[in-house]
Amino acid sequence: MKLTFLGTGAAVPTKYRSHPSVALKFDGEIFLFDCGENTQRQIIFTDVSPMKINNIFISHLHGDHILGIPGLLQSIAFQGRKKPLNIYGPPETKEMIKNMLKIGYHSIDYPINIHEASIESPEMIIASSNNSNGNNYEVYTFPVKHSVPSISYLFKQIKKPQMDIKKAETLGIEIGPDLKKLKDGFSIQLKNGKVITPKDVTIPPKKGYCIGYSGDTIPIDEFGKFLKYHGCNVLIHEATFDSSMQKNAVDTMHSTILDALDILEKSGARTLIATHISARYDDIMSFERDIVKFKEKNPEIEILIAEDFLEYVLK
Amino acid sequence: MKLTFLGTGAAVPTKYRSHPSVALKFDGEIFLFDCGENTQRQIIFTDVSPMKINNIFISHLHGDHILGIPGLLQSIAFQGRKKPLNIYGPPETKEMIKNMLKIGYHSIDYPINIHEASIESPEMIIASSNNSNGNNYEVYTFPVKHSVPSISYLFKQIKKPQMDIKKAETLGIEIGPDLKKLKDGFSIQLKNGKVITPKDVTIPPKKGYCIGYSGDTIPIDEFGKFLKYHGCNVLIHEATFDSSMQKNAVDTMHSTILDALDILEKSGARTLIATHISARYDDIMSFERDIVKFKEKNPEIEILIAEDFLEYVLK
């Protein structure tokens, strides 16, 4: 699993920060969180394959988070995409995509499935299936608060129970067809008539990785608690401003880096990656100063201020 | 007058070439030819002021030439634009802009005037006015041929007649209110009763600069002749392919660099700036090889293969 930050700017891009987008590489697929203008070109500078994007998660319908979608949809069509693409977002995402598809001449002929998530309550938008290669996942939304309807996302790796080979041997099951059946979730009957269920020969699964993505929002305590409940490891939280701009953050319904740290603490995550940095900052000195105290008190916590093309490997 | 190449790529951007857009700086204003995705960010690396863009000329409605428009429109609104913006393009441009304005939440409250040019015959889309500060201009369209309706543009600087001060003195007109009246286009009557018209004291204007912009097209001889008729100095012509890809050029209704040279010859322009270079070219070696013979035969002609951020000053 790897996160690639394709754009880490806010409403206005800068020389160093393109509009927001984060790619998660998981089990050969790319999951894209927001898709600001220029995402398709930022991708060229990374090892992210645009043809492997099967799911796009949109936090809210502000231009800086969505204007890369039409170009990306057209580009992957141009490159021969036939597979369906899933797009998730807040209410009005369907209407928005419909309007995007009306722009200019193009030939997008792969299916686009759109799911509008609730802005009233959390939702499981992708349920873990049973037939994966052991790398299942679930995706949840959690409504947050910005100047327009806005949702955050939680991506959760679901590991399958592991086979306890030693226990299987003790029960007299040899490595072979019987063990494979049990692995695939079926019960078997031994020669002595005893029925063995998969549960008899598995050990509880290890906990998978869990990533939170705030989108644009004021700090929401309940979002922190929601992340904690799910065992969040890595929190990607917006930090448009440093602490000196607290008033601006409130006025524009964004977070400061201190707000992001606050939600991090509530989430129990061990890593914060702050992104969506305002164009007013030429460097991240003031952000670094803001996190000094927290770091001293919490040396075990990893805090990164994202920059374009930052790669973060979860291992 | 200065041209700034904001993007010089084609359908697919590369590390070095963003989607097509060319800015012309003229008399304190910016005239934008096409506006591919990422134009608003490319601008940041130049001295082009997005707030000074009053006219956008769209060649055709393919994504690579238009997908920077919504972001640009929203960004200049965000930065406080109130002045009207004019957009010119082929038929269906109005519908396209209407759909672009429906994407996401924003607050564009400046007027946008849209003019759809004919794809049947050339048109003067901006007529020179009489009240400028001596830096008048005219803009024409000329229909070209691509896989979708497509138009080229011609930007023509119109210089005002110059005052012939010596002649005025000979006629007994002193520097003062009378001369100013004549300069402003009014006749005057001398003390001796003789009427002097502006024509009596002016010399014919110098020829202004004239720039042709092909947009995407197969080579069109008539376009070359149209440019020649208007006295084109600088031709910006697409050259998606080198000469080895002649068949691809025909199939996709684009031009090769040799096609562009052919139209240059017909136009009588002294400068060719080739742009819209296909993503398949990592460098321009094959283009350079293609132009060697032409350069030997025509040493007085300037030929440039554009790269992103190329600035070309007309002086």
XYZ file of C-alpha atoms in Angstrom:
630
model
C 0.000 0.000 0.000
C 1.329 3.383 -0.973
C -0.011 6.922 -0.927
C 1.150 9.362 -3.617
C 0.309 13.016 -3.164
C -0.439 14.303 -6.678
C -1.427 17.788 -5.548
C -1.128 19.411 -2.121
C -2.299 22.980 -2.765
C -5.615 24.635 -1.981
C -7.970 26.895 -3.990
C -5.138 28.558 -5.936
C -2.239 26.439 -7.212
C 1.370 27.585 -6.818
C 4.667 26.818 -8.538
C 5.171 23.974 -6.080
C 1.655 22.831 -5.282
C -0.919 21.628 -7.780
C -4.629 21.290 -6.948
C -5.568 18.524 -4.467
C -5.424 14.839 -5.308
C -4.114 11.787 -3.461
C -3.640 8.340 -5.024
C -3.714 5.178 -2.933
C -2.142 2.123 -4.535
C -3.671 -1.041 -3.083
C -3.526 -4.552 -4.452
C -2.804 -3.440 -8.021
C -5.527 -0.835 -8.097
C -5.448 2.943 -7.693
C -7.984 4.695 -5.474
C -8.072 8.448 -6.094
C -9.120 10.914 -3.399
C -10.209 14.165 -5.062
C -9.043 15.113 -8.517
C -8.068 18.761 -8.916
C -7.174 20.327 -12.257
C -3.887 18.973 -13.649
C -4.120 15.613 -11.863
C -3.672 13.725 -15.150
C -0.382 15.530 -15.764
C 0.888 15.235 -12.175
C 0.391 11.467 -12.534
C 2.974 11.413 -15.344
C 5.686 12.336 -12.843
C 4.830 9.334 -10.619
C 4.458 5.553 -10.913
C 0.670 5.836 -10.619
C -1.068 4.241 -13.608
C -4.199 6.197 -14.600
C -5.603 3.065 -16.259
C -5.645 1.358 -12.857
C -7.927 3.956 -11.289
C -11.224 2.173 -10.640
C -12.600 4.357 -7.841
C -12.557 8.139 -7.411
C -13.664 9.620 -4.098
C -14.731 13.272 -4.225
C -14.904 15.174 -0.944
C -16.921 18.172 -2.181
C -17.808 20.040 -5.336
C -15.379 22.967 -5.223
C -13.404 23.480 -8.408
C -10.001 22.806 -6.877
C -11.106 19.262 -5.948
C -12.930 18.254 -9.136
C -11.701 20.066 -12.246
C -9.216 17.353 -13.115
C -12.030 14.831 -13.598
C -13.108 15.659 -17.179
C -9.522 15.535 -18.463
C -8.806 12.290 -16.628
C -12.026 10.657 -17.894
C -11.244 11.712 -21.465
C -7.576 10.705 -21.271
C -8.239 7.173 -20.052
C -10.922 6.816 -22.752
C -8.339 7.986 -25.316
C -5.990 5.308 -23.959
C -8.627 2.624 -24.523
C -10.377 2.142 -21.192
C -13.370 -0.197 -21.320
C -13.638 -1.169 -17.614
C -16.306 0.568 -15.493
C -15.215 3.459 -13.285
C -16.828 4.240 -9.936
C -17.135 7.794 -8.680
C -18.277 8.601 -5.136
C -19.139 12.048 -3.874
C -21.623 14.213 -2.006
C -25.133 14.969 -3.328
C -25.146 16.538 -6.828
C -22.127 14.512 -7.937
C -24.272 12.790 -10.606
C -25.423 16.093 -12.056
C -21.839 17.385 -12.003
C -20.416 14.371 -13.843
C -23.306 14.616 -16.348
C -22.290 18.216 -17.057
C -18.609 17.300 -17.282
C -19.431 14.658 -19.893
C -21.185 17.324 -21.968
C -17.991 19.356 -22.380
C -16.467 19.172 -25.841
C -16.214 16.246 -28.215
C -14.880 12.986 -26.811
C -15.653 9.290 -26.903
C -15.994 7.965 -23.375
C -17.602 4.559 -23.825
C -16.828 2.823 -20.535
C -19.540 2.723 -17.855
C -19.336 5.321 -15.085
C -21.139 4.393 -11.874
C -21.840 7.264 -9.534
C -22.756 6.971 -5.890
C -23.861 10.020 -3.895
C -23.115 9.622 -0.205
C -25.215 11.031 2.601
C -24.235 14.295 4.245
C -26.376 13.410 7.248
C -24.685 10.278 8.554
C -21.718 7.964 7.953
C -22.129 5.329 5.277
C -20.309 2.199 4.196
C -19.990 2.873 0.484
C -17.881 -0.149 -0.424
C -18.497 -3.369 1.486
C -15.799 -5.968 1.771
C -16.445 -8.935 -0.478
C -15.538 -12.552 0.326
C -13.872 -13.576 -2.853
C -10.778 -11.407 -2.899
C -7.194 -12.581 -2.856
C -6.864 -11.736 0.801
C -6.657 -8.031 0.211
C -10.204 -6.990 0.868
C -11.148 -3.484 1.808
C -14.057 -1.374 2.943
C -14.686 2.311 2.338
C -16.770 4.551 4.553
C -17.865 8.164 4.312
C -18.294 10.521 7.248
C -20.007 13.913 6.773
C -17.781 16.866 7.659
C -18.409 20.626 7.662
C -17.244 23.037 4.963
C -18.880 25.969 3.154
C -20.578 23.447 0.826
C -21.743 19.826 1.433
C -18.591 17.881 2.191
C -17.653 14.338 3.130
C -14.544 12.619 4.426
C -13.473 9.070 3.613
C -12.072 6.113 5.478
C -10.309 3.326 3.606
C -9.926 0.111 5.576
C -7.939 -2.905 4.581
C -9.698 -6.122 5.676
C -7.384 -9.064 6.119
C -8.756 -12.574 5.869
C -8.271 -15.042 8.751
C -4.980 -16.925 8.372
C -4.727 -20.715 8.128
C -3.246 -22.302 11.229
C -1.233 -25.024 9.488
C -0.029 -26.550 12.752
C -3.592 -26.913 14.060
C -4.671 -28.403 10.731
C -1.867 -30.977 10.982
C -2.892 -31.808 14.558
C -6.432 -32.436 13.287
C -5.005 -34.774 10.663
C -5.494 -32.532 7.621
C -2.667 -32.733 5.125
C -1.545 -29.997 2.766
C -3.629 -30.715 -0.325
C -7.211 -30.471 -1.622
C -8.814 -30.610 1.854
C -6.760 -27.706 3.142
C -7.530 -25.708 0.009
C -11.277 -26.276 0.528
C -11.006 -24.978 4.087
C -8.977 -21.993 2.837
C -11.756 -21.227 0.362
C -14.295 -21.179 3.177
C -15.819 -24.684 2.861
C -16.118 -27.374 5.534
C -14.672 -30.813 4.930
C -15.321 -34.277 6.347
C -12.378 -36.372 7.479
C -12.118 -40.122 6.838
C -13.077 -40.703 10.475
C -16.353 -38.855 9.827
C -15.437 -35.733 11.775
C -16.524 -32.446 10.157
C -13.952 -29.663 10.179
C -15.123 -26.082 9.555
C -12.809 -23.268 8.354
C -13.048 -21.688 11.809
C -11.431 -24.803 13.317
C -8.181 -24.214 11.423
C -7.860 -20.418 11.241
C -6.438 -17.804 13.529
C -8.063 -14.360 13.758
C -6.893 -12.004 10.979
C -4.237 -9.373 11.588
C -5.563 -5.850 11.602
C -5.290 -4.195 8.178
C -4.264 -0.616 7.503
C -6.834 2.110 7.893
C -6.526 5.540 6.283
C -8.641 8.625 6.928
C -9.024 11.440 4.387
C -10.670 14.600 5.718
C -11.345 16.567 2.528
C -12.025 20.257 3.301
C -13.516 20.844 6.718
C -13.435 22.604 10.034
C -12.105 20.237 12.718
C -14.835 17.722 13.614
C -14.362 15.853 16.896
C -16.859 13.201 15.836
C -14.736 12.507 12.748
C -11.767 11.858 15.054
C -13.863 9.461 17.140
C -15.125 7.706 14.003
C -11.523 7.191 12.876
C -10.585 5.863 16.315
C -13.478 3.398 16.281
C -12.153 1.977 12.996
C -8.540 1.892 14.177
C -7.167 4.587 11.843
C -3.385 4.396 11.283
C -2.800 7.275 8.925
C -4.805 10.468 8.895
C -4.626 12.714 5.841
C -6.114 15.950 7.124
C -6.421 19.340 5.497
C -4.352 22.112 7.100
C -4.983 25.092 4.871
C -3.533 27.525 7.419
C -0.922 27.822 10.137
C -2.033 28.746 13.663
C -1.688 32.499 13.062
C -4.596 32.316 10.602
C -7.094 30.725 12.985
C -9.695 33.391 12.191
C -9.345 32.843 8.431
C -9.750 29.123 8.989
C -13.013 29.673 10.863
C -14.278 32.205 8.318
C -13.574 29.978 5.322
C -14.499 26.742 7.132
C -11.052 25.196 6.884
C -8.603 23.783 9.449
C -5.274 24.999 10.759
C -2.377 22.626 11.356
C -3.238 22.752 15.089
C -6.827 21.727 14.279
C -5.470 18.804 12.278
C -3.259 17.769 15.227
C -6.297 17.922 17.482
C -8.245 15.518 15.251
C -5.158 13.327 14.978
C -5.094 12.974 18.764
C -8.783 12.086 18.835
C -8.320 9.542 16.050
C -5.514 7.671 17.765
C -3.658 7.485 14.435
C 0.159 7.330 14.575
C 0.698 9.367 11.426
C -0.662 12.701 10.280
C -0.099 13.852 6.731
C -1.229 17.466 6.505
C -2.183 18.723 3.034
C -4.279 21.392 1.214
C -1.762 24.097 2.090
C -2.800 27.660 1.200
C -1.004 29.402 -1.678
C 0.079 32.148 0.746
C 2.817 29.900 2.167
C 6.059 29.875 0.162
C 7.513 27.421 2.641
C 6.304 25.354 5.606
C 8.420 27.042 8.302
C 5.395 28.332 10.207
C 3.779 24.875 10.079
C 6.983 23.314 11.391
C 7.022 25.828 14.262
C 3.371 25.026 15.052
C 4.063 21.319 15.480
C 7.231 21.576 17.622
C 5.436 21.333 20.994
C 3.197 18.485 19.905
C 6.198 16.561 18.612
C 8.077 17.017 21.899
C 5.096 15.693 23.825
C 4.371 12.887 21.331
C 7.694 11.687 19.935
C 6.100 8.457 18.686
C 3.740 10.323 16.361
C 4.852 10.942 12.772
C 3.805 14.295 11.316
C 4.375 15.173 7.686
C 3.462 18.352 5.835
C 2.773 16.939 2.377
C 4.431 18.250 -0.733
C 3.610 17.344 -4.337
C 4.842 13.848 -5.238
C 5.359 12.799 -1.616
C 5.132 9.007 -1.474
C 4.193 7.324 1.781
C 4.500 3.559 2.005
C 2.357 1.750 4.592
C 4.280 -1.274 5.772
C 3.807 42.602 -28.141
C 4.866 39.284 -26.747
C 3.767 35.686 -27.194
C 4.080 33.279 -24.263
C 3.580 29.584 -24.918
C 1.800 28.255 -21.832
C 1.377 24.748 -23.192
C 2.818 23.155 -26.318
C 1.655 19.535 -26.064
C -1.163 17.748 -27.857
C -3.945 15.375 -26.709
C -1.840 13.832 -23.935
C 0.414 16.050 -21.801
C 4.011 15.076 -20.996
C 6.528 15.976 -18.318
C 7.679 18.848 -20.504
C 4.560 19.850 -22.402
C 1.275 20.931 -20.869
C -1.973 21.103 -22.873
C -2.173 23.840 -25.542
C -2.454 27.527 -24.737
C -0.736 30.635 -26.093
C -0.942 34.092 -24.487
C -0.468 37.263 -26.515
C 0.380 40.368 -24.515
C -0.730 43.471 -26.408
C -1.203 46.977 -25.103
C -1.626 45.888 -21.477
C -4.111 43.166 -22.284
C -3.749 39.383 -22.605
C -5.348 37.539 -25.511
C -5.484 33.802 -24.910
C -5.490 31.298 -27.765
C -6.918 27.989 -26.522
C -6.910 27.081 -22.865
C -5.963 23.480 -22.147
C -6.137 21.945 -18.681
C -3.547 23.415 -16.307
C -3.322 26.778 -18.098
C -4.046 28.652 -14.856
C -1.055 26.987 -13.205
C 1.302 27.359 -16.189
C 0.544 31.099 -16.039
C 2.081 31.243 -12.548
C 5.499 30.447 -14.024
C 5.273 33.438 -16.443
C 4.683 37.187 -16.318
C 1.199 36.748 -17.814
C -1.487 38.265 -15.577
C -4.676 36.167 -15.630
C -6.673 39.230 -14.555
C -5.682 40.956 -17.798
C -7.209 38.263 -19.997
C -10.186 39.909 -21.706
C -10.480 37.684 -24.763
C -10.157 33.911 -25.128
C -10.068 32.396 -28.608
C -10.959 28.699 -28.796
C -9.982 26.804 -31.949
C -12.167 23.722 -31.414
C -13.951 21.805 -28.688
C -11.505 18.987 -27.980
C -10.634 18.542 -24.308
C -6.953 19.369 -24.676
C -7.844 22.878 -25.939
C -10.649 23.777 -23.515
C -10.421 21.995 -20.163
C -8.461 24.828 -18.559
C -11.395 27.212 -19.039
C -13.541 26.315 -15.986
C -10.563 26.594 -13.616
C -9.433 29.876 -15.144
C -12.956 31.355 -15.008
C -13.334 30.315 -11.351
C -9.849 31.482 -10.366
C -10.224 34.997 -11.762
C -13.654 35.205 -10.093
C -11.997 34.148 -6.821
C -9.449 36.922 -7.350
C -12.229 39.496 -7.714
C -12.811 39.909 -11.436
C -15.770 42.109 -12.312
C -14.880 43.107 -15.906
C -16.641 41.271 -18.757
C -14.765 38.437 -20.469
C -15.180 37.614 -24.150
C -14.908 34.053 -25.420
C -14.800 33.210 -29.116
C -15.055 29.743 -30.574
C -16.730 27.482 -33.121
C -20.440 26.576 -33.005
C -21.532 24.990 -29.678
C -19.108 27.125 -27.679
C -22.074 28.753 -25.868
C -23.488 25.387 -24.839
C -20.036 24.256 -23.714
C -19.436 27.314 -21.526
C -22.957 26.932 -20.106
C -22.070 23.373 -19.059
C -18.703 24.454 -17.676
C -20.437 27.034 -15.500
C -22.654 24.281 -14.065
C -19.677 22.392 -12.625
C -19.356 22.600 -8.865
C -20.017 25.515 -6.553
C -18.451 28.855 -7.463
C -19.367 32.506 -7.695
C -18.596 33.839 -11.145
C -20.396 37.169 -11.274
C -18.664 38.947 -14.148
C -20.377 38.970 -17.561
C -19.171 36.398 -20.091
C -19.868 37.269 -23.720
C -19.656 34.372 -26.143
C -19.348 34.648 -29.889
C -19.613 31.575 -32.105
C -17.745 32.035 -35.374
C -18.749 30.536 -38.689
C -17.156 27.324 -39.890
C -18.257 28.136 -43.447
C -16.358 31.328 -44.165
C -13.840 33.755 -42.641
C -15.205 36.372 -40.293
C -13.958 39.576 -38.695
C -14.827 38.885 -35.066
C -13.260 42.009 -33.554
C -13.357 45.192 -35.599
C -10.814 47.915 -35.011
C -12.273 50.840 -33.116
C -11.354 54.497 -33.634
C -10.820 55.582 -30.093
C -7.802 53.553 -29.035
C -4.448 54.889 -27.955
C -2.900 54.039 -31.266
C -2.762 50.352 -30.577
C -5.843 49.161 -32.359
C -6.290 45.599 -33.507
C -8.594 43.395 -35.509
C -9.228 39.684 -35.096
C -10.396 37.360 -37.851
C -11.364 33.709 -37.948
C -10.721 31.352 -40.837
C -12.355 27.882 -40.907
C -9.842 25.036 -41.004
C -10.295 21.253 -41.169
C -9.965 18.885 -38.240
C -11.966 15.884 -37.009
C -14.433 18.328 -35.391
C -15.492 21.883 -36.368
C -12.344 23.965 -36.079
C -11.301 27.550 -36.703
C -8.003 29.409 -36.939
C -7.406 32.990 -35.850
C -5.594 36.019 -37.191
C -4.650 38.861 -34.867
C -3.786 42.096 -36.639
C -2.350 45.190 -35.081
C -3.781 48.332 -36.723
C -1.560 51.383 -36.477
C -3.069 54.839 -36.746
C -1.787 57.270 -39.379
C 1.114 59.319 -38.007
C 1.126 63.133 -37.837
C 3.487 64.719 -40.324
C 4.673 67.576 -38.111
C 6.828 69.149 -40.853
C 3.898 69.278 -43.252
C 1.704 70.781 -40.540
C 4.286 73.495 -39.931
C 4.491 74.221 -43.672
C 0.707 74.693 -43.656
C 1.067 77.144 -40.764
C -0.314 74.915 -37.991
C 1.517 75.273 -34.704
C 1.921 72.621 -32.021
C -1.085 73.258 -29.789
C -4.885 72.837 -29.759
C -5.257 72.858 -33.561
C -2.748 70.055 -34.022
C -4.415 68.056 -31.257
C -7.794 68.411 -32.989
C -6.313 67.087 -36.229
C -4.679 64.229 -34.306
C -8.076 63.346 -32.860
C -9.537 63.132 -36.364
C -11.241 66.538 -36.655
C -10.757 69.177 -39.371
C -9.765 72.731 -38.444
C -10.056 76.105 -40.104
C -7.007 78.345 -40.264
C -7.180 82.114 -39.688
C -6.886 82.577 -43.449
C -10.111 80.558 -43.858
C -8.431 77.489 -45.312
C -9.844 74.174 -44.033
C -7.276 71.526 -43.097
C -8.420 67.892 -42.790
C -6.517 65.217 -40.802
C -5.515 63.594 -44.097
C -3.624 66.779 -45.087
C -1.197 66.396 -42.199
C -0.792 62.637 -41.765
C 1.405 60.059 -43.370
C 0.088 56.540 -44.013
C 0.369 54.290 -40.962
C 3.175 51.792 -40.595
C 2.061 48.213 -40.968
C 1.301 46.585 -37.633
C 2.172 43.054 -36.619
C -0.028 40.239 -37.811
C -0.116 36.814 -36.154
C -1.787 33.649 -37.428
C -2.846 30.796 -35.119
C -3.844 27.581 -36.873
C -5.417 25.579 -34.055
C -5.669 21.865 -34.974
C -5.950 21.231 -38.694
C -4.724 19.489 -41.779
C -2.698 21.927 -43.914
C -5.081 24.322 -45.663
C -3.650 26.238 -48.638
C -6.456 28.772 -48.467
C -5.489 29.546 -44.862
C -1.972 30.331 -46.110
C -3.377 32.652 -48.772
C -5.659 34.329 -46.222
C -2.631 34.987 -43.993
C -0.687 36.365 -46.970
C -3.550 38.710 -47.881
C -3.416 40.161 -44.381
C 0.394 40.393 -44.318
C 1.043 37.775 -41.634
C 4.433 38.111 -39.886
C 4.330 35.251 -37.423
C 2.566 31.966 -38.016
C 1.828 29.720 -35.048
C 0.966 26.426 -36.721
C 0.291 23.037 -35.243
C 2.880 20.364 -36.079
C 1.672 17.344 -34.140
C 3.979 14.983 -36.033
C 7.349 14.807 -37.786
C 7.473 13.854 -41.470
C 7.752 10.123 -40.753
C 4.200 10.176 -39.361
C 2.554 11.663 -42.455
C -0.055 8.881 -42.527
C -0.977 9.418 -38.857
C -1.320 13.131 -39.555
C -3.776 12.466 -42.384
C -5.697 9.865 -40.357
C -6.075 12.103 -37.308
C -6.499 15.321 -39.355
C -3.384 16.990 -38.004
C -0.297 18.519 -39.651
C 3.329 17.442 -39.794
C 6.147 19.941 -39.452
C 6.552 19.811 -43.256
C 2.858 20.666 -43.652
C 3.380 23.632 -41.345
C 6.375 24.776 -43.431
C 4.245 24.500 -46.549
C 1.573 26.796 -45.102
C 4.313 29.126 -43.858
C 5.589 29.497 -47.438
C 2.098 30.248 -48.709
C 1.522 32.788 -45.928
C 4.659 34.795 -46.665
C 5.324 35.033 -42.911
C 8.962 35.362 -41.812
C 8.537 33.322 -38.641
C 7.016 29.935 -37.964
C 6.430 28.785 -34.407
C 5.443 25.122 -34.521
C 3.477 23.818 -31.552
C 1.010 21.064 -30.459
C 3.786 18.461 -30.457
C 2.650 14.853 -29.926
C 3.487 13.171 -26.607
C 5.420 10.479 -28.524
C 8.367 12.849 -28.994
C 10.772 13.019 -26.066
C 12.868 15.548 -27.964
C 12.600 17.566 -31.159
C 15.545 15.983 -33.015
C 13.343 14.570 -35.789
C 11.645 17.944 -36.207
C 15.029 19.654 -36.445
C 16.095 17.168 -39.117
C 12.876 17.808 -41.045
C 13.501 21.544 -41.260
C 17.204 21.438 -42.279
C 16.597 21.605 -46.042
C 14.018 24.357 -45.741
C 16.354 26.401 -43.575
C 19.206 26.053 -46.080
C 16.948 27.250 -48.885
C 15.354 30.005 -46.787
C 17.980 31.343 -44.396
C 15.942 34.497 -43.770
C 13.041 32.512 -42.301
C 12.956 31.932 -38.548
C 11.640 28.530 -37.484
C 11.025 27.654 -33.850
C 9.695 24.432 -32.369
C 7.868 25.812 -29.330
C 8.487 24.563 -25.841
C 6.497 25.400 -22.707
C 7.231 28.952 -21.480
C 8.860 30.039 -24.753
C 8.524 33.818 -24.999
C 8.625 35.464 -28.397
C 8.834 39.244 -28.532
C 7.576 40.971 -31.693
C 9.664 44.075 -32.236
